[in-house]
Amino acid sequence: MSKATGDPERAINGFMSVAQLLEEPRLARLYTYILREGEVTIDEIVADIDMPRTTAYADTGSLVDLGVLTRDEEQKTHTYTAIPITLTANLDGNTYTITPTLIEAIGRSPQDQDLDLLIEKYGIGKLAAALTYAIPYVEGGMTERLAARELGLQPAFGIAVLQALREVILEMREYDPYFDQIRNAHDKPVDEEA
């Protein structure tokens, strides 16, 4: 048993779990679906998100192994519950927190051309930056054009990305217990970090 302060093994395992969710949109989508639903069965997963049964079993098993889902095996029909996760990184004195809202945006990317193109062209970091601008846009504190310009995106594309993220924010605000920890570009613009 490790006697190290802060349990570095658990911290690194948590980091790896978040990293895998960021890399695998299908797992991200399943994780945030279960987080929103509270408790689900495989049958509900198959019906609600149109996932093949074998994939649902495999993916829930993977998420249990990652430590982001729990499986209740006390009943014949197992139920799954998501564990809200957060990862905060401090780089050069600047802090950024990854919450289930960003994971939801990753999970939506295969079904949303604008989010998918943003990730393909600019990477997940740009998606995270766009999320920080989408929050004040949704709250009415920043126009879409200003947010798109600040992100360095072509106006039409930037606006499309912000509108896609608007849906993510409106849905996840209620379910992400760490939503208030997401950086808001209205309070601290991304370019201040450079």
Short mmCIF file of C-alpha atoms in Angstrom, two decimals:
data_model
loop_
_atom_site.label_atom_id
_atom_site.label_comp_id
_atom_site.label_asym_id
_atom_site.label_seq_id
_atom_site.Cartn_x
_atom_site.Cartn_y
_atom_site.Cartn_z
CA MET A 1 0.00 0.00 0.00
CA SER A 2 1.32 3.40 -0.97
CA LYS A 3 1.87 5.86 1.85
CA ALA A 4 2.52 8.79 -0.50
CA THR A 5 0.65 12.01 0.19
CA GLY A 6 -2.25 12.64 -2.19
CA ASP A 7 -2.14 9.13 -3.67
CA PRO A 8 -0.26 9.78 -6.94
CA GLU A 9 -1.32 6.40 -8.33
CA ARG A 10 -4.99 7.36 -8.11
CA ALA A 11 -4.26 10.81 -9.57
CA ILE A 12 -2.46 9.40 -12.60
CA ASN A 13 -5.16 6.77 -13.14
CA GLY A 14 -7.75 9.57 -13.06
CA PHE A 15 -5.72 11.57 -15.56
CA MET A 16 -5.53 8.56 -17.89
CA SER A 17 -9.29 8.03 -17.61
CA VAL A 18 -10.01 11.61 -18.63
CA ALA A 19 -7.46 11.37 -21.45
CA GLN A 20 -9.17 8.26 -22.82
CA LEU A 21 -12.58 9.98 -22.76
CA LEU A 22 -11.08 12.91 -24.68
CA GLU A 23 -9.62 10.55 -27.27
CA GLU A 24 -12.66 8.31 -27.79
CA PRO A 25 -15.86 10.19 -28.66
CA ARG A 26 -18.02 7.05 -28.41
CA LEU A 27 -16.93 6.50 -24.80
CA ALA A 28 -17.35 10.22 -24.06
CA ARG A 29 -20.90 10.15 -25.46
CA LEU A 30 -21.83 7.08 -23.42
CA TYR A 31 -20.29 8.51 -20.24
CA THR A 32 -22.18 11.83 -20.43
CA TYR A 33 -25.41 10.08 -21.42
CA ILE A 34 -25.22 8.00 -18.24
CA LEU A 35 -24.26 11.08 -16.20
CA ARG A 36 -27.40 12.87 -17.43
CA GLU A 37 -29.69 9.87 -16.94
CA GLY A 38 -28.47 9.04 -13.44
CA GLU A 39 -28.84 5.27 -13.56
CA VAL A 40 -29.32 3.12 -16.67
CA THR A 41 -29.40 -0.46 -17.86
CA ILE A 42 -27.88 -1.87 -21.03
CA ASP A 43 -31.39 -2.07 -22.55
CA GLU A 44 -31.88 1.67 -21.96
CA ILE A 45 -28.50 2.48 -23.49
CA VAL A 46 -29.31 0.40 -26.58
CA ALA A 47 -32.72 2.06 -26.99
CA ASP A 48 -31.80 5.65 -26.14
CA ILE A 49 -28.53 6.14 -27.99
CA ASP A 50 -28.98 3.56 -30.72
CA MET A 51 -25.92 1.53 -29.78
CA PRO A 52 -25.53 -2.16 -30.59
CA ARG A 53 -25.90 -4.34 -27.48
CA THR A 54 -22.41 -5.86 -27.74
CA THR A 55 -20.88 -2.37 -28.04
CA ALA A 56 -22.90 -1.18 -25.05
CA TYR A 57 -21.60 -4.08 -22.93
CA ALA A 58 -18.02 -3.56 -24.10
CA ASP A 59 -18.07 0.21 -23.64
CA THR A 60 -19.73 0.17 -20.21
CA GLY A 61 -17.14 -2.42 -19.18
CA SER A 62 -14.37 -0.13 -20.40
CA LEU A 63 -15.83 2.83 -18.50
CA VAL A 64 -16.13 0.74 -15.33
CA ASP A 65 -12.47 -0.29 -15.75
CA LEU A 66 -11.52 3.37 -16.20
CA GLY A 67 -13.25 4.14 -12.91
CA VAL A 68 -15.77 6.64 -14.34
CA LEU A 69 -18.81 4.33 -14.07
CA THR A 70 -20.03 2.08 -11.31
CA ARG A 71 -21.96 -1.11 -11.97
CA ASP A 72 -24.59 -2.24 -9.47
CA GLU A 73 -24.67 -6.03 -9.67
CA GLU A 74 -27.17 -6.63 -6.85
CA GLN A 75 -30.09 -7.11 -9.25
CA LYS A 76 -30.38 -9.46 -12.21
CA THR A 77 -30.34 -6.48 -14.56
CA HIS A 78 -27.18 -4.50 -13.81
CA THR A 79 -27.44 -0.74 -13.61
CA TYR A 80 -24.71 1.77 -14.37
CA THR A 81 -24.09 5.15 -12.78
CA ALA A 82 -21.53 7.77 -13.85
CA ILE A 83 -19.05 9.27 -11.43
CA PRO A 84 -18.71 13.02 -12.10
CA ILE A 85 -15.07 13.67 -12.97
CA THR A 86 -12.91 16.72 -13.24
CA LEU A 87 -9.28 17.29 -14.09
CA THR A 88 -7.52 20.57 -13.37
CA ALA A 89 -4.21 21.40 -14.97
CA ASN A 90 -1.97 24.26 -13.95
CA LEU A 91 0.41 25.25 -16.72
CA ASP A 92 2.71 28.24 -16.27
CA GLY A 93 0.47 29.60 -13.54
CA ASN A 94 -2.72 29.34 -15.61
CA THR A 95 -5.40 26.88 -14.58
CA TYR A 96 -7.81 25.04 -16.84
CA THR A 97 -10.38 22.50 -15.67
CA ILE A 98 -11.75 19.70 -17.82
CA THR A 99 -15.29 18.81 -16.78
CA PRO A 100 -18.06 16.60 -18.19
CA THR A 101 -19.15 19.53 -20.40
CA LEU A 102 -15.99 19.28 -22.52
CA ILE A 103 -16.37 15.49 -22.55
CA GLU A 104 -19.94 15.96 -23.86
CA ALA A 105 -18.64 18.21 -26.66
CA ILE A 106 -16.14 15.49 -27.60
CA GLY A 107 -18.93 12.90 -27.56
CA ARG A 108 -21.07 14.98 -29.90
CA SER A 109 -18.32 15.61 -32.42
CA PRO A 110 -18.94 12.55 -34.64
CA GLN A 111 -22.57 13.66 -35.12
CA ASP A 112 -21.80 17.39 -35.49
CA GLN A 113 -19.83 18.40 -38.59
CA ASP A 114 -18.69 21.72 -37.13
CA LEU A 115 -17.32 20.26 -33.90
CA ASP A 116 -15.76 17.38 -35.82
CA LEU A 117 -14.04 19.74 -38.27
CA LEU A 118 -12.81 21.98 -35.45
CA ILE A 119 -11.17 19.00 -33.72
CA GLU A 120 -9.78 17.65 -37.00
CA LYS A 121 -8.26 20.99 -38.07
CA TYR A 122 -7.23 22.51 -34.74
CA GLY A 123 -7.34 19.79 -32.08
CA ILE A 124 -9.11 19.29 -28.77
CA GLY A 125 -7.34 22.30 -27.25
CA LYS A 126 -9.17 24.62 -29.66
CA LEU A 127 -12.45 22.94 -28.74
CA ALA A 128 -11.70 23.63 -25.06
CA ALA A 129 -10.87 27.26 -25.90
CA ALA A 130 -14.09 27.57 -27.92
CA LEU A 131 -16.04 26.29 -24.93
CA THR A 132 -14.62 29.11 -22.79
CA TYR A 133 -15.97 31.62 -25.34
CA ALA A 134 -19.26 29.79 -25.82
CA ILE A 135 -20.20 30.32 -22.17
CA PRO A 136 -20.29 34.15 -22.31
CA TYR A 137 -21.93 33.88 -25.76
CA VAL A 138 -24.72 31.73 -24.29
CA GLU A 139 -25.04 34.05 -21.27
CA GLY A 140 -25.35 37.11 -23.53
CA GLY A 141 -22.06 38.66 -22.45
CA MET A 142 -20.27 38.31 -25.80
CA THR A 143 -21.37 38.35 -29.42
CA GLU A 144 -20.75 35.37 -31.68
CA ARG A 145 -18.60 37.48 -34.01
CA LEU A 146 -16.36 38.70 -31.20
CA ALA A 147 -15.99 35.18 -29.81
CA ALA A 148 -15.17 33.79 -33.29
CA ARG A 149 -12.60 36.56 -33.88
CA GLU A 150 -10.98 36.01 -30.47
CA LEU A 151 -10.70 32.31 -31.27
CA GLY A 152 -9.00 33.11 -34.57
CA LEU A 153 -11.65 31.30 -36.60
CA GLN A 154 -13.30 32.37 -39.84
CA PRO A 155 -16.52 34.16 -38.71
CA ALA A 156 -19.03 31.76 -40.29
CA PHE A 157 -17.20 28.68 -39.01
CA GLY A 158 -16.64 30.17 -35.56
CA ILE A 159 -20.32 31.06 -35.26
CA ALA A 160 -21.34 27.53 -36.28
CA VAL A 161 -19.01 26.07 -33.62
CA LEU A 162 -20.40 28.43 -30.97
CA GLN A 163 -23.95 27.46 -31.87
CA ALA A 164 -23.07 23.77 -31.57
CA LEU A 165 -21.46 24.42 -28.20
CA ARG A 166 -24.51 26.41 -27.12
CA GLU A 167 -26.51 23.16 -27.19
CA VAL A 168 -23.82 21.40 -25.15
CA ILE A 169 -23.80 24.17 -22.53
CA LEU A 170 -27.58 24.37 -22.22
CA GLU A 171 -27.83 20.63 -21.73
CA MET A 172 -24.82 20.07 -19.46
CA ARG A 173 -25.23 23.11 -17.18
CA GLU A 174 -27.76 21.12 -15.12
CA TYR A 175 -25.79 17.86 -14.99
CA ASP A 176 -22.14 18.91 -14.76
CA PRO A 177 -21.42 19.48 -11.05
CA TYR A 178 -18.19 21.25 -12.01
CA PHE A 179 -19.72 23.55 -14.65
CA ASP A 180 -18.82 26.69 -12.70
CA GLN A 181 -15.14 25.67 -12.82
CA ILE A 182 -14.97 25.96 -16.61
CA ARG A 183 -12.98 29.03 -17.56
CA ASN A 184 -15.18 31.81 -18.89
CA ALA A 185 -13.43 33.94 -21.53
CA HIS A 186 -15.53 36.94 -20.53
CA ASP A 187 -13.80 36.91 -17.12
CA LYS A 188 -10.38 35.77 -18.33
CA PRO A 189 -9.80 35.66 -22.11
CA VAL A 190 -7.79 32.75 -23.46
CA ASP A 191 -5.14 35.04 -24.99
CA GLU A 192 -4.26 36.34 -21.50
CA GLU A 193 -2.74 32.91 -20.90
CA ALA A 194 -0.06 33.26 -23.55
#
